[in-house]
């Protein structure tokens, strides 16, 4: 596992976008795994500045709420359209989000898992980490080999995501999420984290016990993980394996 520590949130975007841009340049038909939430926003902003030809790129989102009306601004289909597809100039037909409005969400989840495989699997999966250690919506207790499925959101996750909705009760109770086993099949995992509120969970996930109580700890088993954290999020990491990066010095900077 490589852990890069950079000064601030914007620099997490610069470094992570540099890694993604290098993948797209070397493989113009790359399959990217994209994430929603606040953590990846600096990455998309920085990646847009690379002005890459994204016409051959495919993208799969990690998760979606179940039950929001089609076109709801906080549905991940809409968030991905606004923050990822439009900003990066992706072909909307090549961007997939689980169908949270499906009549049979379990079937939609299984179909989504199969679609990722049919696309040849994900080359690089961008990830954030929740305060309870979730990745995608794999809440504590998720099986480490779980597949894309319907899940209940943890209360803590609904509270964290209430900032995007008019009231906490408006946050859906269920989601479709890629499973931990699905995520682990991506060839490269790229975790981004910024802010002091992520310091405890980042250290637990990367350097604590590998346990379903902290789903992100499954990353310890993956052969190719890159973590890009700002100094605040990295504050509790033990120094071993941690590389401080000055963005202006790095080959992956813009
Ligand atoms: P955040 O969410 O990036 O908005 O902090 C991360 C997550 O819940 O996975």
PDB file of N, CA and C and ligand atoms in Angstrom, residues 37-40 128-130 134 163-164 198, ligand 1:
ATOM      1  N   UNK A  37     -19.976  11.934  -2.721  1.00  0.00           N
ATOM      2  CA  UNK A  37     -19.574  12.476  -1.418  1.00  0.00           C
ATOM      3  C   UNK A  37     -18.564  13.586  -1.600  1.00  0.00           C
ATOM      4  N   UNK A  38     -18.105  14.139  -0.490  1.00  0.00           N
ATOM      5  CA  UNK A  38     -17.216  15.291  -0.548  1.00  0.00           C
ATOM      6  C   UNK A  38     -15.781  14.935  -0.895  1.00  0.00           C
ATOM      7  N   UNK A  39     -15.323  13.740  -0.489  1.00  0.00           N
ATOM      8  CA  UNK A  39     -13.898  13.419  -0.651  1.00  0.00           C
ATOM      9  C   UNK A  39     -13.407  13.497  -2.094  1.00  0.00           C
ATOM     10  N   UNK A  40     -14.149  12.970  -3.071  1.00  0.00           N
ATOM     11  CA  UNK A  40     -13.604  12.969  -4.437  1.00  0.00           C
ATOM     12  C   UNK A  40     -13.777  14.284  -5.189  1.00  0.00           C
ATOM     13  N   UNK A 128     -13.950   7.053  -1.145  1.00  0.00           N
ATOM     14  CA  UNK A 128     -13.864   7.836   0.081  1.00  0.00           C
ATOM     15  C   UNK A 128     -14.022   6.870   1.242  1.00  0.00           C
ATOM     16  N   UNK A 129     -13.974   7.384   2.450  1.00  0.00           N
ATOM     17  CA  UNK A 129     -14.199   6.534   3.623  1.00  0.00           C
ATOM     18  C   UNK A 129     -15.168   7.256   4.546  1.00  0.00           C
ATOM     19  N   UNK A 130     -16.165   6.515   5.039  1.00  0.00           N
ATOM     20  CA  UNK A 130     -17.129   7.101   5.972  1.00  0.00           C
ATOM     21  C   UNK A 130     -16.567   7.117   7.390  1.00  0.00           C
ATOM     22  N   UNK A 134     -17.106   2.845   6.556  1.00  0.00           N
ATOM     23  CA  UNK A 134     -17.713   2.260   5.352  1.00  0.00           C
ATOM     24  C   UNK A 134     -16.957   2.700   4.092  1.00  0.00           C
ATOM     25  N   UNK A 163     -26.862  16.451   5.345  1.00  0.00           N
ATOM     26  CA  UNK A 163     -26.483  17.789   4.888  1.00  0.00           C
ATOM     27  C   UNK A 163     -26.899  18.040   3.447  1.00  0.00           C
ATOM     28  N   UNK A 164     -27.141  16.988   2.697  1.00  0.00           N
ATOM     29  CA  UNK A 164     -27.532  17.148   1.302  1.00  0.00           C
ATOM     30  C   UNK A 164     -29.049  17.218   1.113  1.00  0.00           C
ATOM     31  N   UNK A 198     -11.594  12.629   9.667  1.00  0.00           N
ATOM     32  CA  UNK A 198     -11.303  11.299   9.113  1.00  0.00           C
ATOM     33  C   UNK A 198     -10.042  10.675   9.743  1.00  0.00           C
TER      34      UNK A 198
HETATM   35  P1  LIG B   1     -17.503  12.052   2.292  1.00  0.00           P
HETATM   36  O1  LIG B   1     -18.151  10.629   2.440  1.00  0.00           O
HETATM   37  O2  LIG B   1     -16.537  11.940   1.169  1.00  0.00           O
HETATM   38  O3  LIG B   1     -18.644  12.964   1.983  1.00  0.00           O
HETATM   39  O4  LIG B   1     -16.846  12.357   3.604  1.00  0.00           O
HETATM   40  C1  LIG B   1     -17.336   9.516   2.375  1.00  0.00           C
HETATM   41  C2  LIG B   1     -18.186   8.289   2.440  1.00  0.00           C
HETATM   42  O5  LIG B   1     -19.225   8.317   3.128  1.00  0.00           O
HETATM   43  O6  LIG B   1     -17.830   7.298   1.809  1.00  0.00           O
END
